[in-house]
C-alpha cells in the first residue's frame, strides 16, 4: 500500500486542538482534514484541497474556530442562567439565516413574542441552563400552548421557537443533546408523545338546523342574478346547488377541506353511495398549491347519505358538462381554478354571519358533527378509520370523555325531507 492510499496514518497532525490531515486516495484526489473537540469526538470532516499546502491552510482556519468555540463553551451550564442566555439568543445580530443575513425585524419580533408568552413563563427566573435538559419541560410548554387554543400552525411556530433556542444552547456548548428529540409539535400527532389533543367542546358542534341554514345562504351567495353593490357578479361555475351541497356533504362524510377541494367526479360512486378519498389539495403559506395523498396517508372510502344521491348525480353531470372534462373537480373555485383557502373562508364567514352562526363554530365543526353522529352507532376503531385519524386513541381523546362517554350533545335526526335543490334565494 502506498502513502497515497494510506488512510490509517495522517500525513500531518496537530495538537491543541487536535487536527489530522490525510493524504488523497486513488478514488479521491483531495486531502481530508479531521478536527476533534476536547472529548475526542470528531466534529470536523472536510476536504482540504489538492495540495498539502492548501490542506494546512484550511487546518489553520479550523484550529482558530475550534479554539474560539472552546472558549465560548467553557462556561458551566449549571451556573449560566437560562433567561440571561435567552437574552443573547434574542439578539438579531447573533444569528444568521441560510443566506448569511441577520434576523429580520419581523422574525426577531416573532421569536421574542413566542419566548415571552409561551416559553419563559414555564422557566423559573433563577433556573440554570442545565435545568433545561428536561424533555417533560418542553412537553408542558407545548401542552399549555395547545390548551390556550392555538391553531396547528401557531403551535408549530411555538415548537420551532423552542427548537431554535435549544439549537443556540447546543451551539454554545451548554447542552450536550436536544431534549426535544422525538417530540412532535403537531396537534394531529400529539398523542404519540404525550401531548393531549384538544377535546371538542359540545358548544362547538352545530345542529342540523344550523347546517341547512348555512347551506341556504351559501346557495344564495352563489346565485348568478343576486344583486350586488359592486355591479355585475361573475357566474359561479359550481352553482347554487353545488355550494349548498358542500356543508351537508361534509357533515355526512367528514371530509377535510383539502379532501373536499381535490374531490373529482370519478371518486363518487352514486350507485354504491360511496366516496373514495385518495387525494387532497395542499396550500402553502406562499400560495402554492399541490395535490398530495390524504393526511397520514389515510386513503379510505366513506359512505354518503342516501338523500344526497339525486343532488350529487345532478351536480356531477353539470360539472362534466360545463367543464368539458370527463373527470373534473367537483368543487373548484367560482372561476374554475383550484380553490383558495382564503377565498373559501371569506364565503363561509359571509354565509355563517347571515345564518347567525356563533364565531366559535367554524367550518371544521361540520366534521365534528360527523364524528359525534358516527360514534353513536359505530365502534371507535371504525369511526377513526372513516375520519382518517392516525389512531383510535386520538379519536377517543378528541370525542370521548375518560369514562368513555360522549362529551357532545346528542345531534338531532338528519332531516331527510329537504333537498338541496330547494335552497333558493326565496328561502333566504
Coordinates of C-alpha atoms in Angstrom, one line a residue:
X1 CA 0.0 0.0 0.0
X2 CA 1.4 3.4 -1.0
X3 CA 1.4 6.5 1.1
X4 CA -1.2 7.9 -1.3
X5 CA -3.6 5.2 -0.3
X6 CA -2.9 5.1 3.4
X7 CA -6.0 6.3 5.4
X8 CA -4.8 4.9 8.7
X9 CA -1.9 7.3 9.2
X10 CA -2.2 11.1 8.8
X11 CA 0.5 12.9 6.8
X12 CA 0.3 15.8 9.2
X13 CA -1.2 16.2 12.7
X14 CA -1.6 18.9 15.3
X15 CA -2.5 19.1 18.9
X16 CA -4.4 21.7 21.0
X17 CA -6.8 21.4 19.2
X18 CA -6.3 18.0 17.6
X19 CA -6.4 18.1 13.8
X20 CA -5.3 15.4 11.3
X21 CA -4.6 15.7 7.6
X22 CA -4.8 12.5 5.5
X23 CA -3.4 12.1 2.0
X24 CA -5.6 11.6 -1.1
X25 CA -6.5 8.1 -2.2
X26 CA -6.8 6.6 -5.7
X27 CA -10.5 7.2 -5.6
X28 CA -10.5 10.7 -4.1
X29 CA -7.9 13.2 -5.3
X30 CA -8.4 15.5 -2.3
X31 CA -6.7 15.7 1.1
X32 CA -9.1 15.1 4.1
X33 CA -9.0 17.3 7.2
X34 CA -10.4 16.0 10.5
X35 CA -10.9 18.1 13.6
X36 CA -11.6 16.9 17.2
X37 CA -13.1 18.5 20.3
X38 CA -11.7 18.3 23.8
X39 CA -13.6 15.0 24.4
X40 CA -12.0 13.4 21.4
X41 CA -15.1 13.5 19.2
X42 CA -14.7 14.2 15.6
X43 CA -16.5 17.5 14.9
X44 CA -15.0 18.4 11.5
X45 CA -14.7 16.2 8.4
X46 CA -14.0 18.2 5.3
X47 CA -11.8 18.3 2.2
X48 CA -8.5 20.2 2.2
X49 CA -7.8 20.7 -1.5
X50 CA -5.4 19.0 -3.9
X51 CA -2.2 20.1 -2.3
X52 CA -0.8 19.7 1.2
X53 CA -0.2 23.5 1.5
X54 CA -3.9 24.1 0.8
X55 CA -4.9 21.5 3.4
X56 CA -2.6 23.1 6.0
X57 CA -4.1 26.5 5.4
X58 CA -7.6 25.1 5.9
X59 CA -6.4 23.2 9.0
X60 CA -5.1 26.5 10.4
X61 CA -8.6 28.2 9.9
X62 CA -10.3 25.2 11.5
X63 CA -8.0 25.4 14.5
X64 CA -8.9 29.0 15.1
X65 CA -12.6 28.2 15.0
X66 CA -12.2 25.3 17.4
X67 CA -10.2 27.4 19.9
X68 CA -12.8 30.1 19.8
X69 CA -15.7 27.7 20.3
X70 CA -13.8 26.1 23.2
X71 CA -13.5 29.5 24.9
X72 CA -17.2 30.1 24.3
X73 CA -18.2 26.7 25.6
X74 CA -16.1 26.7 28.7
X75 CA -19.0 28.0 30.8
X76 CA -20.6 25.7 33.3
X77 CA -24.3 25.1 32.3
X78 CA -25.3 24.9 36.0
X79 CA -24.0 28.5 36.5
X80 CA -25.5 30.1 33.4
X81 CA -29.0 31.5 33.9
X82 CA -31.5 30.4 31.2
X83 CA -33.1 33.8 30.9
X84 CA -29.7 35.6 30.5
X85 CA -28.8 33.2 27.8
X86 CA -32.2 33.7 26.1
X87 CA -31.5 37.5 26.1
X88 CA -28.4 36.8 24.0
X89 CA -30.3 34.4 21.8
X90 CA -32.9 37.0 21.0
X91 CA -30.4 39.5 19.8
X92 CA -30.8 39.5 16.0
X93 CA -27.2 40.3 15.3
X94 CA -26.2 37.0 17.0
X95 CA -28.0 34.9 14.3
X96 CA -27.6 34.3 10.6
X97 CA -30.1 32.9 8.1
X98 CA -29.2 30.4 5.4
X99 CA -28.4 33.4 3.2
X100 CA -25.9 34.6 5.8
X101 CA -28.0 37.5 6.8
X102 CA -29.1 38.6 10.3
X103 CA -32.6 38.0 11.6
X104 CA -35.1 40.4 10.1
X105 CA -37.0 42.7 12.4
X106 CA -40.2 40.8 11.9
X107 CA -38.6 37.4 12.6
X108 CA -36.9 38.8 15.8
X109 CA -40.3 40.2 17.0
X110 CA -42.0 36.8 16.4
X111 CA -39.3 35.0 18.4
X112 CA -39.4 37.5 21.2
X113 CA -43.2 37.2 21.4
X114 CA -43.2 33.4 21.5
X115 CA -40.5 33.4 24.2
X116 CA -42.3 36.0 26.3
X117 CA -45.8 34.5 26.0
X118 CA -45.3 30.7 25.6
X119 CA -41.9 29.7 26.9
X120 CA -40.5 32.0 29.6
X121 CA -43.5 31.6 32.0
X122 CA -42.6 28.0 32.4
X123 CA -38.9 28.6 33.2
X124 CA -38.1 30.0 36.8
X125 CA -36.3 33.3 36.9
X126 CA -33.2 31.7 38.6
X127 CA -33.2 28.5 36.6
X128 CA -29.9 27.4 35.1
X129 CA -29.4 26.1 31.5
X130 CA -28.7 22.7 33.0
X131 CA -32.3 22.5 34.1
X132 CA -33.5 22.9 30.5
X133 CA -32.2 19.4 29.7
X134 CA -35.6 18.0 30.6
X135 CA -38.0 16.6 27.9
X136 CA -41.0 17.0 30.1
X137 CA -40.4 20.7 30.4
X138 CA -40.8 21.3 26.7
X139 CA -43.8 18.9 26.5
X140 CA -45.5 21.0 29.3
X141 CA -44.8 24.2 27.3
X142 CA -46.4 22.8 24.2
X143 CA -49.3 21.3 26.2
X144 CA -50.0 24.7 27.7
X145 CA -49.8 26.5 24.3
X146 CA -52.3 24.0 23.0
X147 CA -54.7 24.4 25.9
X148 CA -54.7 28.1 25.2
X149 CA -56.5 27.3 21.9
X150 CA -53.6 27.8 19.5
X151 CA -54.2 26.5 15.9
X152 CA -52.0 23.9 14.5
X153 CA -49.8 26.4 12.6
X154 CA -49.5 28.6 15.7
X155 CA -48.5 25.6 17.8
X156 CA -45.9 24.7 15.2
X157 CA -44.4 28.2 15.5
X158 CA -44.1 27.7 19.3
X159 CA -42.3 24.3 18.7
X160 CA -40.0 25.8 16.2
X161 CA -39.1 28.6 18.6
X162 CA -38.3 26.1 21.3
X163 CA -36.0 24.2 18.9
X164 CA -34.3 27.4 17.8
X165 CA -33.4 28.2 21.4
X166 CA -32.2 24.7 22.1
X167 CA -30.0 24.8 18.9
X168 CA -28.5 28.0 20.2
X169 CA -27.7 26.4 23.6
X170 CA -26.2 23.3 21.8
X171 CA -24.0 25.5 19.5
X172 CA -22.8 27.3 22.6
X173 CA -21.8 24.0 24.2
X174 CA -24.3 24.5 27.1
X175 CA -26.4 21.4 26.2
X176 CA -24.9 18.1 25.0
X177 CA -28.1 16.9 23.5
X178 CA -31.5 18.0 22.2
X179 CA -34.1 17.4 24.9
X180 CA -36.9 17.8 22.4
X181 CA -35.7 14.9 20.3
X182 CA -38.8 12.8 19.4
X183 CA -41.3 15.4 20.5
X184 CA -43.6 16.4 17.6
X185 CA -45.4 19.7 17.9
X186 CA -48.2 18.9 15.5
X187 CA -51.7 18.7 17.0
X188 CA -52.7 15.8 14.8
X189 CA -49.8 13.6 16.1
X190 CA -49.9 14.9 19.6
X191 CA -50.9 11.7 21.4
X192 CA -47.8 9.9 20.2
X193 CA -45.5 11.8 22.5
X194 CA -47.6 12.9 25.5
X195 CA -49.4 16.0 24.1
X196 CA -53.1 15.6 24.6
X197 CA -55.3 16.5 21.6
X198 CA -57.7 19.3 22.4
X199 CA -61.2 17.9 23.3
X200 CA -64.0 19.3 21.3
X201 CA -66.5 21.2 23.5
X202 CA -70.2 20.5 23.0
X203 CA -70.9 24.1 22.0
X204 CA -68.5 23.7 19.1
X205 CA -70.8 21.2 17.4
X206 CA -73.6 22.6 15.2
X207 CA -77.1 21.0 14.9
X208 CA -78.7 20.1 11.6
X209 CA -80.9 23.2 11.5
X210 CA -77.7 25.3 11.6
X211 CA -76.2 23.1 8.8
X212 CA -79.2 23.7 6.5
X213 CA -79.3 27.4 7.3
X214 CA -75.6 27.6 6.3
X215 CA -76.3 25.7 3.1
X216 CA -79.2 28.0 2.2
X217 CA -77.0 31.1 2.5
X218 CA -74.1 29.6 0.6
X219 CA -76.5 28.8 -2.2
X220 CA -77.9 32.3 -2.1
X221 CA -74.4 33.9 -2.3
X222 CA -73.7 31.8 -5.4
X223 CA -76.9 32.8 -7.2
X224 CA -76.0 34.4 -10.5
X225 CA -78.7 37.1 -10.5
X226 CA -78.2 38.2 -6.9
X227 CA -77.9 42.0 -6.8
X228 CA -74.6 43.2 -5.5
X229 CA -73.3 46.7 -4.6
X230 CA -70.2 46.3 -6.8
X231 CA -72.1 45.7 -10.0
X232 CA -72.3 42.5 -12.1
X233 CA -71.3 39.3 -10.4
X234 CA -69.2 36.7 -12.2
X235 CA -71.1 33.4 -12.6
X236 CA -70.1 30.7 -10.2
X237 CA -69.5 27.6 -12.3
X238 CA -70.4 25.3 -9.3
X239 CA -73.7 27.0 -9.0
X240 CA -76.1 27.5 -6.0
X241 CA -76.9 23.8 -5.8
X242 CA -73.2 22.8 -5.5
X243 CA -72.4 25.4 -2.9
X244 CA -75.4 24.5 -0.9
X245 CA -74.4 20.8 -1.1
X246 CA -71.0 21.4 0.4
X247 CA -71.8 21.7 4.1
X248 CA -74.3 18.9 4.1
X249 CA -71.8 16.6 2.3
X250 CA -69.1 17.4 4.9
X251 CA -71.5 16.9 7.8
X252 CA -72.4 13.4 6.5
X253 CA -68.9 12.2 5.3
X254 CA -66.4 14.1 7.5
X255 CA -64.3 15.3 4.5
X256 CA -61.4 17.7 5.4
X257 CA -61.1 20.9 3.4
X258 CA -58.2 19.7 1.3
X259 CA -60.0 16.4 0.5
X260 CA -63.2 18.3 -0.4
X261 CA -61.3 20.7 -2.8
X262 CA -59.5 17.8 -4.5
X263 CA -62.6 15.6 -4.9
X264 CA -63.2 14.5 -8.5
X265 CA -66.3 13.1 -10.1
X266 CA -64.8 9.7 -10.7
X267 CA -64.3 9.2 -6.9
X268 CA -68.0 9.3 -6.3
X269 CA -70.0 6.1 -6.7
X270 CA -73.6 7.1 -7.0
X271 CA -74.9 3.6 -7.1
X272 CA -73.0 2.4 -4.1
X273 CA -73.4 5.7 -2.2
X274 CA -69.6 5.8 -1.6
X275 CA -66.8 8.3 -2.0
X276 CA -63.2 7.3 -2.3
X277 CA -60.7 9.7 -0.7
X278 CA -57.2 9.3 -2.1
X279 CA -56.1 12.9 -2.7
X280 CA -56.0 16.3 -1.0
X281 CA -55.3 19.8 -2.1
X282 CA -52.4 21.3 0.0
X283 CA -51.9 25.1 0.0
X284 CA -48.7 26.5 1.4
X285 CA -48.3 29.9 3.1
X286 CA -46.8 31.3 -0.1
X287 CA -50.0 30.4 -2.0
X288 CA -48.5 27.4 -4.0
X289 CA -50.9 24.5 -4.2
X290 CA -50.3 20.9 -4.9
X291 CA -52.1 17.5 -4.9
X292 CA -50.8 15.0 -2.3
X293 CA -52.1 11.8 -0.6
X294 CA -54.5 12.5 2.3
X295 CA -53.3 13.4 5.7
X296 CA -51.5 10.5 7.4
X297 CA -51.8 8.6 4.1
X298 CA -55.4 7.8 5.1
X299 CA -56.8 6.6 1.8
X300 CA -60.3 5.4 2.6
X301 CA -63.8 5.0 1.4
X302 CA -66.7 6.7 3.1
X303 CA -70.5 6.4 2.6
X304 CA -72.6 9.5 2.0
X305 CA -76.3 9.9 3.0
X306 CA -78.8 8.4 0.6
X307 CA -80.9 11.5 0.4
X308 CA -77.9 13.2 -1.3
X309 CA -77.9 10.7 -4.2
X310 CA -80.0 12.7 -6.6
X311 CA -78.3 16.0 -5.8
X312 CA -74.8 14.6 -6.3
X313 CA -75.8 13.0 -9.6
X314 CA -77.1 16.2 -10.9
X315 CA -74.0 18.1 -9.8
X316 CA -71.6 15.6 -11.4
X317 CA -73.5 15.8 -14.7
X318 CA -73.5 19.5 -14.5
X319 CA -69.8 19.7 -13.7
X320 CA -68.8 17.4 -16.6
X321 CA -71.0 19.4 -19.0
X322 CA -69.7 22.9 -18.0
X323 CA -66.0 21.9 -17.8
X324 CA -66.0 19.6 -20.9
X325 CA -63.8 17.2 -19.0
X326 CA -64.5 13.5 -18.2
X327 CA -63.2 13.8 -14.7
X328 CA -63.4 17.4 -13.4
X329 CA -63.1 18.6 -9.8
X330 CA -66.5 18.7 -8.1
X331 CA -65.9 21.8 -6.0
X332 CA -63.5 24.2 -7.7
X333 CA -63.3 28.0 -7.1
X334 CA -66.0 30.1 -8.6
X335 CA -63.9 30.9 -11.6
X336 CA -63.0 27.2 -12.2
X337 CA -59.4 27.0 -10.8
X338 CA -58.3 25.2 -7.6
X339 CA -59.9 26.6 -4.5
X340 CA -58.1 29.1 -2.4
X341 CA -58.4 28.7 1.4
X342 CA -58.7 32.4 2.0
X343 CA -61.5 32.9 -0.6
X344 CA -63.4 29.9 0.7
X345 CA -63.2 31.1 4.3
X346 CA -64.4 34.5 3.2
X347 CA -67.5 32.9 1.5
X348 CA -68.1 30.7 4.6
X349 CA -68.0 33.6 7.0
X350 CA -70.3 35.7 4.9
X351 CA -72.8 32.8 4.9
X352 CA -72.3 32.0 8.5
X353 CA -73.0 35.5 9.7
X354 CA -76.3 35.6 7.8
X355 CA -77.1 32.2 9.3
X356 CA -76.4 33.6 12.8
X357 CA -73.6 31.1 13.4
X358 CA -71.5 31.9 16.5
X359 CA -67.9 32.8 15.8
X360 CA -66.6 29.8 17.8
X361 CA -68.3 27.4 15.4
X362 CA -66.2 27.0 12.3
X363 CA -66.4 25.1 9.1
X364 CA -64.4 22.3 10.7
X365 CA -67.2 22.0 13.2
X366 CA -69.2 20.2 10.5
X367 CA -66.5 17.4 10.7
X368 CA -67.1 17.3 14.5
X369 CA -70.8 16.8 13.9
X370 CA -70.0 13.8 11.6
X371 CA -67.7 12.3 14.3
X372 CA -70.2 12.8 17.1
X373 CA -73.0 11.2 14.9
X374 CA -71.0 8.2 13.8
X375 CA -69.8 7.4 17.4
X376 CA -73.5 6.9 18.4
X377 CA -73.8 3.8 16.2
X378 CA -70.3 2.6 15.1
X379 CA -67.3 1.2 17.0
X380 CA -64.4 3.6 17.8
X381 CA -62.0 1.9 15.5
X382 CA -64.3 2.2 12.5
X383 CA -65.0 5.9 13.2
X384 CA -61.3 6.6 13.5
X385 CA -60.7 5.0 10.1
X386 CA -63.6 6.8 8.5
X387 CA -62.4 10.2 9.7
X388 CA -58.8 9.5 8.6
X389 CA -57.3 9.8 12.1
X390 CA -53.9 8.2 12.6
X391 CA -55.0 6.2 15.6
X392 CA -58.2 5.3 17.6
X393 CA -56.6 6.9 20.7
X394 CA -56.7 10.3 19.0
X395 CA -60.4 9.8 18.2
X396 CA -61.2 8.8 21.7
X397 CA -59.3 11.8 23.3
X398 CA -61.0 14.1 20.8
X399 CA -64.6 12.9 21.1
X400 CA -64.9 10.8 24.3
X401 CA -64.6 11.6 28.0
X402 CA -62.2 9.5 30.1
X403 CA -65.1 7.1 31.2
X404 CA -65.9 6.5 27.6
X405 CA -69.0 8.7 27.4
X406 CA -69.6 11.1 24.6
X407 CA -68.9 14.7 25.7
X408 CA -71.2 16.0 23.0
X409 CA -74.9 16.6 23.0
X410 CA -76.9 14.1 21.0
X411 CA -77.4 15.5 17.5
X412 CA -80.9 15.8 16.1
X413 CA -82.1 13.3 13.5
X414 CA -81.0 14.3 10.0
X415 CA -84.0 15.8 8.2
X416 CA -84.5 13.8 5.0
X417 CA -87.4 15.7 3.6
X418 CA -85.4 18.7 2.4
X419 CA -83.4 18.8 -0.8
X420 CA -80.5 20.9 -1.8
X421 CA -82.4 21.8 -4.9
X422 CA -85.0 23.6 -2.7
X423 CA -82.3 26.0 -1.4
X424 CA -83.2 29.2 -3.3
X425 CA -82.9 32.9 -2.6
X426 CA -86.6 32.9 -1.8
X427 CA -86.0 30.8 1.3
X428 CA -83.2 33.2 2.4

